[in-house]
Amino acid sequence: MKIDNIDVYLVSTAVKGNIADSTRQVESVGYVIVRLTTDTGLTGIGLTYHEVGGEGIRQLILKNLSTRVIGKDPFDTEAIWEDMINYMRGVGRKGLAFCALSAIDIALWDLKGKIVGLPLYKLLGGYRKKIPVYASGGWTSYTPDQLVAELQGMVADGYKVVKFKVGVKEGKCPEEDIERVKYVRKKLGPNIGIMIDANNAYQASTAIRVGRQLEDSNIYLFEEPVIADDMEGLAHVRASINIPIATGEHEYTKYGMRDLLLNKAVDIVQFDVTRCGGITEWMKMAAIAQAWNVVVAPHCMDYMHMHLVGAIPNGLMLERILTFEPVSELVFVDPPQPKDGFLEIPDKPGLGLTLNEENIKKFNE
Ligand SMILES: [Mg+2]
């Protein structure tokens, strides 16, 4: 069996309201969707995001990476991955190029699942099929009462753990952040898990000041307190406060995973299959984390990550970013919905996702 064709589709939707975190305004959310077709007519799909650069990802796949995939056996994922890496050696070590590579690799794995007739979590390891999921939102652009209202809505929908943003006014008002977190804890009560995400906003010294003053607020995790590239700063924060540190949504490959661990910079890793190198690489990163007794709570894309967290023993939880729900409803037919804070993996082959062909066509005419 050989890959015969690659199609790439873009879907994007405008975000309603004033949605911003500490370091960027979110104006639109969307997916780049890769569809591989074999010479026997089977198809596999893979996805990545495009907050920025979707057209660039599409062109890189269609004009360049397609030449490394067409004619190949979909089961040769290691060989295809290595070939794509070598081909992009000088220009594609992170960023958009890795989004493109990741989407292709995911589509190959979806195909493999469909060929053998197994859901991916079974094919990859089969650890569990019901995974805890937390709700994520709570933007810094909200007033404290808007923030609490959104989080209370999440709790009313059955979530036991919620995540919101800190770093108001681009991280320049840490005292306001501390007040907001304490206000949320007071309003949600003691039994809801609270995660906070600074989206790279602080210097290490500020993050330590914020963290120390929140140590009695029972914070589940403190995410990306400093810029993702500052592993030493992150290690300094981790060693200085008594709150678990999470990071990794901006990390790539097994080498990035190794460096986070060697720097003692992380308690909970959050690498994202749609960026870090696809399923082939994600599984290796998870195994490296396991060797350091570190748990994995991947960033966003709960529909795909459920298969991966469902295949490993050191998976913690899935993230469901509420801002992505409308675009996911457009792209997929009947996407899985969480119930009482859990997602259950459906018994369908591959990723188990069906594209809404009509909507995809409308966006790509
Ligand atoms: Mg984050």
mmCIF file of C-alpha atoms and ligand atoms in Angstrom:
data_model
loop_
_atom_site.group_PDB
_atom_site.id
_atom_site.type_symbol
_atom_site.label_atom_id
_atom_site.label_comp_id
_atom_site.label_asym_id
_atom_site.label_seq_id
_atom_site.Cartn_x
_atom_site.Cartn_y
_atom_site.Cartn_z
ATOM 1 C CA MET A 1 0.000 0.000 0.000
ATOM 2 C CA LYS A 2 1.333 3.445 -0.957
ATOM 3 C CA ILE A 3 0.404 7.070 -0.301
ATOM 4 C CA ASP A 4 -1.108 8.352 -3.521
ATOM 5 C CA ASN A 5 -2.281 11.884 -2.728
ATOM 6 C CA ILE A 6 -2.086 14.717 -0.179
ATOM 7 C CA ASP A 7 -4.755 17.371 0.319
ATOM 8 C CA VAL A 8 -4.410 20.269 2.751
ATOM 9 C CA TYR A 9 -7.328 22.371 3.988
ATOM 10 C CA LEU A 10 -7.438 25.504 6.127
ATOM 11 C CA VAL A 11 -10.304 26.331 8.453
ATOM 12 C CA SER A 12 -10.311 29.501 10.518
ATOM 13 C CA THR A 13 -12.885 31.281 12.651
ATOM 14 C CA ALA A 14 -12.863 34.725 14.239
ATOM 15 C CA VAL A 15 -12.895 34.707 18.034
ATOM 16 C CA LYS A 16 -15.776 36.615 19.577
ATOM 17 C CA GLY A 17 -15.114 39.167 22.307
ATOM 18 C CA ASN A 18 -11.888 40.508 23.759
ATOM 19 C CA ILE A 19 -9.720 37.426 24.271
ATOM 20 C CA ALA A 20 -6.118 37.998 25.300
ATOM 21 C CA ASP A 21 -3.542 36.309 27.492
ATOM 22 C CA SER A 22 -0.463 37.949 28.981
ATOM 23 C CA THR A 23 1.498 38.093 25.742
ATOM 24 C CA ARG A 24 -0.944 37.985 22.803
ATOM 25 C CA GLN A 25 -4.414 38.904 21.591
ATOM 26 C CA VAL A 26 -6.308 35.937 20.165
ATOM 27 C CA GLU A 27 -8.173 37.126 17.060
ATOM 28 C CA SER A 28 -8.814 33.842 15.276
ATOM 29 C CA VAL A 29 -8.367 30.127 15.800
ATOM 30 C CA GLY A 30 -8.120 27.519 13.102
ATOM 31 C CA TYR A 31 -6.753 24.234 11.880
ATOM 32 C CA VAL A 32 -4.575 23.062 9.023
ATOM 33 C CA ILE A 33 -5.949 19.664 8.026
ATOM 34 C CA VAL A 34 -3.877 17.144 6.080
ATOM 35 C CA ARG A 35 -5.606 14.298 4.285
ATOM 36 C CA LEU A 36 -3.519 11.431 2.905
ATOM 37 C CA THR A 37 -5.094 9.003 0.434
ATOM 38 C CA THR A 38 -3.619 5.582 -0.399
ATOM 39 C CA ASP A 39 -3.671 3.781 -3.737
ATOM 40 C CA THR A 40 -6.396 1.574 -2.239
ATOM 41 C CA GLY A 41 -8.595 4.610 -1.486
ATOM 42 C CA LEU A 42 -8.144 4.688 2.316
ATOM 43 C CA THR A 43 -7.671 8.100 3.926
ATOM 44 C CA GLY A 44 -5.935 9.368 7.063
ATOM 45 C CA ILE A 45 -6.213 12.831 8.591
ATOM 46 C CA GLY A 46 -3.797 14.911 10.643
ATOM 47 C CA LEU A 47 -4.145 18.389 12.106
ATOM 48 C CA THR A 48 -2.161 21.306 13.386
ATOM 49 C CA TYR A 49 -3.125 24.882 14.388
ATOM 50 C CA HIS A 50 -2.705 28.129 12.594
ATOM 51 C CA GLU A 51 -3.101 31.118 14.843
ATOM 52 C CA VAL A 52 -0.511 32.550 12.451
ATOM 53 C CA GLY A 53 1.024 31.061 9.295
ATOM 54 C CA GLY A 54 -1.612 28.564 8.121
ATOM 55 C CA GLU A 55 -1.057 29.301 4.443
ATOM 56 C CA GLY A 56 2.689 28.901 4.948
ATOM 57 C CA ILE A 57 2.191 25.473 6.529
ATOM 58 C CA ARG A 58 -0.115 24.454 3.652
ATOM 59 C CA GLN A 59 2.387 25.502 0.996
ATOM 60 C CA LEU A 60 5.307 23.798 2.756
ATOM 61 C CA ILE A 61 3.331 20.538 2.809
ATOM 62 C CA LEU A 62 2.005 20.759 -0.753
ATOM 63 C CA LYS A 63 5.152 22.077 -2.464
ATOM 64 C CA ASN A 64 7.898 20.398 -0.448
ATOM 65 C CA LEU A 65 7.040 17.770 2.158
ATOM 66 C CA SER A 66 4.586 16.002 -0.175
ATOM 67 C CA THR A 67 7.602 14.829 -2.205
ATOM 68 C CA ARG A 68 8.850 12.933 0.876
ATOM 69 C CA VAL A 69 5.501 11.188 1.444
ATOM 70 C CA ILE A 70 3.906 10.371 -1.925
ATOM 71 C CA GLY A 71 4.737 6.811 -2.977
ATOM 72 C CA LYS A 72 5.706 5.745 0.568
ATOM 73 C CA ASP A 73 4.213 2.916 2.655
ATOM 74 C CA PRO A 74 2.107 4.511 5.451
ATOM 75 C CA PHE A 75 3.539 2.015 7.960
ATOM 76 C CA ASP A 76 7.073 3.395 7.459
ATOM 77 C CA THR A 77 6.538 6.266 9.914
ATOM 78 C CA GLU A 78 10.088 6.209 11.326
ATOM 79 C CA ALA A 79 11.673 6.300 7.878
ATOM 80 C CA ILE A 80 9.351 9.053 6.645
ATOM 81 C CA TRP A 81 9.947 11.123 9.831
ATOM 82 C CA GLU A 82 13.727 10.840 9.502
ATOM 83 C CA ASP A 83 13.581 11.698 5.812
ATOM 84 C CA MET A 84 11.460 14.829 6.466
ATOM 85 C CA ILE A 85 13.870 15.957 9.228
ATOM 86 C CA ASN A 86 16.922 15.505 7.009
ATOM 87 C CA TYR A 87 15.182 17.249 4.111
ATOM 88 C CA MET A 88 14.339 20.329 6.247
ATOM 89 C CA ARG A 89 17.620 20.241 8.169
ATOM 90 C CA GLY A 90 18.616 23.876 7.653
ATOM 91 C CA VAL A 91 15.187 25.498 7.949
ATOM 92 C CA GLY A 92 12.901 23.243 9.923
ATOM 93 C CA ARG A 93 13.969 22.551 13.461
ATOM 94 C CA LYS A 94 10.984 24.180 15.213
ATOM 95 C CA GLY A 95 7.959 26.367 14.486
ATOM 96 C CA LEU A 96 5.830 26.243 11.322
ATOM 97 C CA ALA A 97 7.963 23.552 9.675
ATOM 98 C CA PHE A 98 7.357 21.302 12.667
ATOM 99 C CA CYS A 99 3.622 22.027 12.559
ATOM 100 C CA ALA A 100 3.674 20.778 8.938
ATOM 101 C CA LEU A 101 5.714 17.665 9.765
ATOM 102 C CA SER A 102 3.534 16.916 12.801
ATOM 103 C CA ALA A 103 0.275 17.071 10.818
ATOM 104 C CA ILE A 104 1.666 14.646 8.217
ATOM 105 C CA ASP A 105 2.907 12.216 10.871
ATOM 106 C CA ILE A 106 -0.477 12.280 12.641
ATOM 107 C CA ALA A 107 -2.238 11.532 9.335
ATOM 108 C CA LEU A 108 0.079 8.543 8.770
ATOM 109 C CA TRP A 109 -0.804 7.156 12.220
ATOM 110 C CA ASP A 110 -4.521 7.722 11.574
ATOM 111 C CA LEU A 111 -4.086 5.682 8.391
ATOM 112 C CA LYS A 112 -2.248 2.905 10.231
ATOM 113 C CA GLY A 113 -5.110 2.671 12.735
ATOM 114 C CA LYS A 114 -7.647 2.489 9.925
ATOM 115 C CA ILE A 115 -5.682 -0.151 8.019
ATOM 116 C CA VAL A 116 -5.491 -2.480 11.033
ATOM 117 C CA GLY A 117 -8.957 -1.497 12.291
ATOM 118 C CA LEU A 118 -7.873 -0.314 15.767
ATOM 119 C CA PRO A 119 -8.354 2.943 17.676
ATOM 120 C CA LEU A 120 -4.969 4.632 17.991
ATOM 121 C CA TYR A 121 -4.800 4.339 21.777
ATOM 122 C CA LYS A 122 -4.973 0.532 21.354
ATOM 123 C CA LEU A 123 -2.407 0.463 18.575
ATOM 124 C CA LEU A 124 -0.029 2.668 20.611
ATOM 125 C CA GLY A 125 -0.248 0.837 23.909
ATOM 126 C CA GLY A 126 -3.787 0.492 25.245
ATOM 127 C CA TYR A 127 -3.430 1.835 28.793
ATOM 128 C CA ARG A 128 -6.911 3.303 29.448
ATOM 129 C CA LYS A 129 -9.903 4.634 27.517
ATOM 130 C CA LYS A 130 -11.421 7.139 29.965
ATOM 131 C CA ILE A 131 -9.226 10.174 30.572
ATOM 132 C CA PRO A 132 -9.702 13.118 32.951
ATOM 133 C CA VAL A 133 -9.973 16.466 31.160
ATOM 134 C CA TYR A 134 -9.768 20.008 32.498
ATOM 135 C CA ALA A 135 -11.369 23.132 31.059
ATOM 136 C CA SER A 136 -9.108 25.977 29.977
ATOM 137 C CA GLY A 137 -9.824 29.669 29.359
ATOM 138 C CA GLY A 138 -10.095 32.546 31.838
ATOM 139 C CA TRP A 139 -8.327 35.243 29.832
ATOM 140 C CA THR A 140 -6.363 38.173 31.276
ATOM 141 C CA SER A 141 -8.637 40.510 29.292
ATOM 142 C CA TYR A 142 -11.548 39.554 31.592
ATOM 143 C CA THR A 143 -12.576 41.521 34.661
ATOM 144 C CA PRO A 144 -12.318 39.480 37.881
ATOM 145 C CA ASP A 145 -16.076 38.857 37.791
ATOM 146 C CA GLN A 146 -16.054 37.809 34.114
ATOM 147 C CA LEU A 147 -13.199 35.448 34.992
ATOM 148 C CA VAL A 148 -15.068 33.897 37.902
ATOM 149 C CA ALA A 149 -18.278 33.607 35.843
ATOM 150 C CA GLU A 150 -16.491 31.652 33.101
ATOM 151 C CA LEU A 151 -14.787 29.347 35.612
ATOM 152 C CA GLN A 152 -18.045 28.743 37.476
ATOM 153 C CA GLY A 153 -19.607 27.804 34.121
ATOM 154 C CA MET A 154 -16.865 25.200 33.633
ATOM 155 C CA VAL A 155 -17.563 23.750 37.078
ATOM 156 C CA ALA A 156 -21.309 23.683 36.299
ATOM 157 C CA ASP A 157 -20.429 21.685 33.139
ATOM 158 C CA GLY A 158 -18.838 18.983 35.286
ATOM 159 C CA TYR A 159 -15.143 19.933 35.229
ATOM 160 C CA LYS A 160 -13.267 19.294 38.482
ATOM 161 C CA VAL A 161 -10.128 21.159 37.393
ATOM 162 C CA VAL A 162 -9.987 24.528 35.589
ATOM 163 C CA LYS A 163 -7.194 26.645 34.185
ATOM 164 C CA PHE A 164 -7.018 30.404 33.731
ATOM 165 C CA LYS A 165 -4.504 33.026 32.704
ATOM 166 C CA VAL A 166 -2.316 35.204 34.854
ATOM 167 C CA GLY A 167 -0.027 38.025 33.718
ATOM 168 C CA VAL A 168 -2.494 40.916 33.378
ATOM 169 C CA LYS A 169 -1.144 44.006 31.608
ATOM 170 C CA GLU A 170 1.590 41.908 29.949
ATOM 171 C CA GLY A 171 2.811 40.550 33.253
ATOM 172 C CA LYS A 172 3.590 44.001 34.632
ATOM 173 C CA CYS A 173 1.077 43.841 37.529
ATOM 174 C CA PRO A 174 1.905 40.736 39.574
ATOM 175 C CA GLU A 175 0.057 42.072 42.633
ATOM 176 C CA GLU A 176 -3.147 42.208 40.552
ATOM 177 C CA ASP A 177 -2.529 38.621 39.425
ATOM 178 C CA ILE A 178 -2.170 37.471 43.026
ATOM 179 C CA GLU A 179 -5.442 39.201 43.948
ATOM 180 C CA ARG A 180 -7.252 37.619 40.964
ATOM 181 C CA VAL A 181 -6.067 34.113 41.861
ATOM 182 C CA LYS A 182 -7.064 34.523 45.512
ATOM 183 C CA TYR A 183 -10.457 35.873 44.423
ATOM 184 C CA VAL A 184 -11.002 32.847 42.157
ATOM 185 C CA ARG A 185 -10.027 30.420 44.942
ATOM 186 C CA LYS A 186 -12.461 32.132 47.297
ATOM 187 C CA LYS A 187 -15.306 32.001 44.757
ATOM 188 C CA LEU A 188 -14.708 28.399 43.582
ATOM 189 C CA GLY A 189 -14.184 27.007 47.074
ATOM 190 C CA PRO A 190 -11.550 24.492 48.203
ATOM 191 C CA ASN A 191 -12.575 21.455 46.126
ATOM 192 C CA ILE A 192 -11.925 22.598 42.550
ATOM 193 C CA GLY A 193 -8.442 22.177 41.088
ATOM 194 C CA ILE A 194 -7.012 25.518 39.968
ATOM 195 C CA MET A 195 -4.245 25.779 37.379
ATOM 196 C CA ILE A 196 -2.664 29.107 36.385
ATOM 197 C CA ASP A 197 -0.932 29.875 33.086
ATOM 198 C CA ALA A 198 1.349 32.909 32.648
ATOM 199 C CA ASN A 199 2.039 32.276 28.920
ATOM 200 C CA ASN A 200 5.725 33.291 29.212
ATOM 201 C CA ALA A 201 4.978 36.644 30.873
ATOM 202 C CA TYR A 202 7.268 37.001 33.898
ATOM 203 C CA GLN A 203 10.933 37.247 34.698
ATOM 204 C CA ALA A 204 12.005 34.490 37.078
ATOM 205 C CA SER A 205 12.169 36.853 40.075
ATOM 206 C CA THR A 206 8.579 38.040 39.467
ATOM 207 C CA ALA A 207 7.338 34.471 38.995
ATOM 208 C CA ILE A 208 8.918 33.497 42.309
ATOM 209 C CA ARG A 209 7.252 36.465 44.056
ATOM 210 C CA VAL A 210 3.858 35.509 42.588
ATOM 211 C CA GLY A 211 4.343 31.802 43.314
ATOM 212 C CA ARG A 212 5.363 32.315 46.946
ATOM 213 C CA GLN A 213 2.294 34.425 47.657
ATOM 214 C CA LEU A 214 0.045 31.768 46.125
ATOM 215 C CA GLU A 215 1.502 28.780 47.957
ATOM 216 C CA ASP A 216 -1.429 28.692 50.382
ATOM 217 C CA SER A 217 -4.014 28.845 47.550
ATOM 218 C CA ASN A 218 -3.612 25.148 46.648
ATOM 219 C CA ILE A 219 -2.540 25.727 43.030
ATOM 220 C CA TYR A 220 -2.498 22.514 40.982
ATOM 221 C CA LEU A 221 0.181 23.811 38.582
ATOM 222 C CA PHE A 222 1.901 27.037 37.505
ATOM 223 C CA GLU A 223 2.351 27.007 33.721
ATOM 224 C CA GLU A 224 4.988 28.802 31.630
ATOM 225 C CA PRO A 225 5.859 31.413 34.275
ATOM 226 C CA VAL A 226 8.847 32.591 32.179
ATOM 227 C CA ILE A 227 9.608 32.619 28.441
ATOM 228 C CA ALA A 228 9.665 29.028 27.196
ATOM 229 C CA ASP A 229 13.326 29.246 26.115
ATOM 230 C CA ASP A 230 14.557 30.297 29.569
ATOM 231 C CA MET A 231 15.061 26.817 31.040
ATOM 232 C CA GLU A 232 17.519 28.078 33.649
ATOM 233 C CA GLY A 233 15.041 30.715 34.805
ATOM 234 C CA LEU A 234 12.325 28.082 34.937
ATOM 235 C CA ALA A 235 14.543 25.794 36.997
ATOM 236 C CA HIS A 236 15.201 28.699 39.371
ATOM 237 C CA VAL A 237 11.428 29.274 39.749
ATOM 238 C CA ARG A 238 10.814 25.568 40.297
ATOM 239 C CA ALA A 239 13.492 25.337 42.979
ATOM 240 C CA SER A 240 12.171 28.449 44.749
ATOM 241 C CA ILE A 241 8.423 27.831 45.105
ATOM 242 C CA ASN A 242 6.212 25.099 46.417
ATOM 243 C CA ILE A 243 3.886 24.813 43.388
ATOM 244 C CA PRO A 244 4.367 22.235 40.588
ATOM 245 C CA ILE A 245 5.764 23.761 37.379
ATOM 246 C CA ALA A 246 4.257 22.884 33.987
ATOM 247 C CA THR A 247 5.695 23.680 30.573
ATOM 248 C CA GLY A 248 6.317 22.180 27.153
ATOM 249 C CA GLU A 249 3.637 23.440 24.764
ATOM 250 C CA HIS A 250 6.434 25.324 22.975
ATOM 251 C CA GLU A 251 8.926 22.485 23.098
ATOM 252 C CA TYR A 252 9.966 20.282 20.203
ATOM 253 C CA THR A 253 11.374 16.778 19.841
ATOM 254 C CA LYS A 254 13.049 14.331 22.205
ATOM 255 C CA TYR A 255 15.979 16.739 22.488
ATOM 256 C CA GLY A 256 13.795 19.517 23.881
ATOM 257 C CA MET A 257 12.301 17.016 26.323
ATOM 258 C CA ARG A 258 15.783 15.883 27.390
ATOM 259 C CA ASP A 259 16.909 19.475 28.000
ATOM 260 C CA LEU A 260 13.868 20.343 30.124
ATOM 261 C CA LEU A 261 14.604 17.336 32.324
ATOM 262 C CA LEU A 262 18.371 17.836 32.488
ATOM 263 C CA ASN A 263 17.711 21.432 33.573
ATOM 264 C CA LYS A 264 15.344 20.183 36.312
ATOM 265 C CA ALA A 265 12.860 22.719 34.939
ATOM 266 C CA VAL A 266 9.550 20.842 34.992
ATOM 267 C CA ASP A 267 7.147 18.708 37.051
ATOM 268 C CA ILE A 268 4.374 18.288 34.455
ATOM 269 C CA VAL A 269 5.212 18.310 30.724
ATOM 270 C CA GLN A 270 2.749 19.587 28.140
ATOM 271 C CA PHE A 271 4.259 18.897 24.706
ATOM 272 C CA ASP A 272 1.754 19.147 21.881
ATOM 273 C CA VAL A 273 1.504 16.431 19.206
ATOM 274 C CA THR A 274 0.494 18.983 16.547
ATOM 275 C CA ARG A 275 3.798 20.860 16.986
ATOM 276 C CA CYS A 276 6.399 18.682 18.698
ATOM 277 C CA GLY A 277 6.910 16.212 15.831
ATOM 278 C CA GLY A 278 3.689 14.233 15.546
ATOM 279 C CA ILE A 279 2.768 10.946 17.195
ATOM 280 C CA THR A 280 6.084 9.275 16.330
ATOM 281 C CA GLU A 281 7.971 11.859 18.397
ATOM 282 C CA TRP A 282 5.317 12.444 21.085
ATOM 283 C CA MET A 283 5.485 8.810 22.213
ATOM 284 C CA LYS A 284 9.269 9.002 22.583
ATOM 285 C CA MET A 285 9.016 12.238 24.567
ATOM 286 C CA ALA A 286 6.472 10.598 26.866
ATOM 287 C CA ALA A 287 8.824 7.640 27.431
ATOM 288 C CA ILE A 288 11.723 9.985 28.290
ATOM 289 C CA ALA A 289 9.444 11.792 30.777
ATOM 290 C CA GLN A 290 8.487 8.424 32.305
ATOM 291 C CA ALA A 291 12.158 7.624 32.904
ATOM 292 C CA TRP A 292 12.346 10.815 35.016
ATOM 293 C CA ASN A 293 9.077 10.049 36.827
ATOM 294 C CA VAL A 294 7.447 13.098 35.232
ATOM 295 C CA VAL A 295 3.802 13.139 34.140
ATOM 296 C CA VAL A 296 2.377 14.332 30.819
ATOM 297 C CA ALA A 297 -0.602 16.668 30.408
ATOM 298 C CA PRO A 298 -0.564 17.663 26.726
ATOM 299 C CA HIS A 299 -1.495 21.108 25.448
ATOM 300 C CA CYS A 300 -4.936 21.491 23.816
ATOM 301 C CA MET A 301 -6.361 19.177 21.060
ATOM 302 C CA ASP A 302 -8.046 16.827 23.485
ATOM 303 C CA TYR A 303 -9.672 14.937 20.556
ATOM 304 C CA MET A 304 -6.273 13.725 19.420
ATOM 305 C CA HIS A 305 -4.311 13.697 22.668
ATOM 306 C CA MET A 306 -6.859 11.362 24.284
ATOM 307 C CA HIS A 307 -5.405 8.516 22.209
ATOM 308 C CA LEU A 308 -1.875 9.331 23.331
ATOM 309 C CA VAL A 309 -2.625 9.860 27.021
ATOM 310 C CA GLY A 310 -4.729 6.679 26.715
ATOM 311 C CA ALA A 311 -1.650 4.782 25.563
ATOM 312 C CA ILE A 312 0.873 5.682 28.293
ATOM 313 C CA PRO A 313 1.105 5.006 32.039
ATOM 314 C CA ASN A 314 2.398 8.506 32.908
ATOM 315 C CA GLY A 315 -0.440 10.527 31.367
ATOM 316 C CA LEU A 316 -2.111 12.979 33.761
ATOM 317 C CA MET A 317 -4.948 14.868 32.113
ATOM 318 C CA LEU A 318 -6.227 16.418 28.877
ATOM 319 C CA GLU A 319 -6.767 20.126 28.241
ATOM 320 C CA ARG A 320 -9.953 21.362 26.608
ATOM 321 C CA ILE A 321 -9.567 24.999 25.515
ATOM 322 C CA LEU A 322 -13.108 26.318 25.259
ATOM 323 C CA THR A 323 -12.158 28.872 22.566
ATOM 324 C CA PHE A 324 -11.484 25.962 20.181
ATOM 325 C CA GLU A 325 -14.903 24.355 20.628
ATOM 326 C CA PRO A 326 -16.701 26.300 17.825
ATOM 327 C CA VAL A 327 -14.052 25.558 15.183
ATOM 328 C CA SER A 328 -13.858 21.897 16.235
ATOM 329 C CA GLU A 329 -17.650 21.648 15.881
ATOM 330 C CA LEU A 330 -17.288 22.980 12.321
ATOM 331 C CA VAL A 331 -14.443 20.683 11.331
ATOM 332 C CA PHE A 332 -15.613 17.364 12.773
ATOM 333 C CA VAL A 333 -18.869 15.466 12.631
ATOM 334 C CA ASP A 334 -19.954 14.688 16.182
ATOM 335 C CA PRO A 335 -16.611 15.240 18.008
ATOM 336 C CA PRO A 336 -16.293 13.516 21.418
ATOM 337 C CA GLN A 337 -17.732 15.542 24.309
ATOM 338 C CA PRO A 338 -16.465 15.341 27.888
ATOM 339 C CA LYS A 339 -18.819 14.099 30.571
ATOM 340 C CA ASP A 340 -18.307 14.791 34.289
ATOM 341 C CA GLY A 341 -14.717 15.861 33.620
ATOM 342 C CA PHE A 342 -13.771 12.790 31.547
ATOM 343 C CA LEU A 343 -13.374 12.037 27.843
ATOM 344 C CA GLU A 344 -14.045 8.477 26.757
ATOM 345 C CA ILE A 345 -12.218 7.308 23.632
ATOM 346 C CA PRO A 346 -14.698 5.991 21.042
ATOM 347 C CA ASP A 347 -14.169 2.525 19.552
ATOM 348 C CA LYS A 348 -13.468 3.752 16.035
ATOM 349 C CA PRO A 349 -10.298 3.040 14.041
ATOM 350 C CA GLY A 350 -7.422 5.536 13.936
ATOM 351 C CA LEU A 351 -8.161 8.901 15.536
ATOM 352 C CA GLY A 352 -11.874 8.116 15.247
ATOM 353 C CA LEU A 353 -12.557 11.591 13.847
ATOM 354 C CA THR A 354 -14.780 12.279 10.833
ATOM 355 C CA LEU A 355 -14.349 15.500 8.859
ATOM 356 C CA ASN A 356 -17.412 17.585 8.091
ATOM 357 C CA GLU A 357 -16.832 17.603 4.326
ATOM 358 C CA GLU A 358 -19.419 20.273 3.606
ATOM 359 C CA ASN A 359 -17.911 22.782 6.028
ATOM 360 C CA ILE A 360 -14.346 22.030 4.969
ATOM 361 C CA LYS A 361 -15.379 22.606 1.342
ATOM 362 C CA LYS A 362 -16.978 25.959 2.206
ATOM 363 C CA PHE A 363 -13.751 27.200 3.797
ATOM 364 C CA ASN A 364 -11.611 26.005 0.890
ATOM 365 C CA GLU A 365 -13.571 27.077 -2.230
HETATM 366 MG MG MG B 1 -0.538 27.370 28.046
#
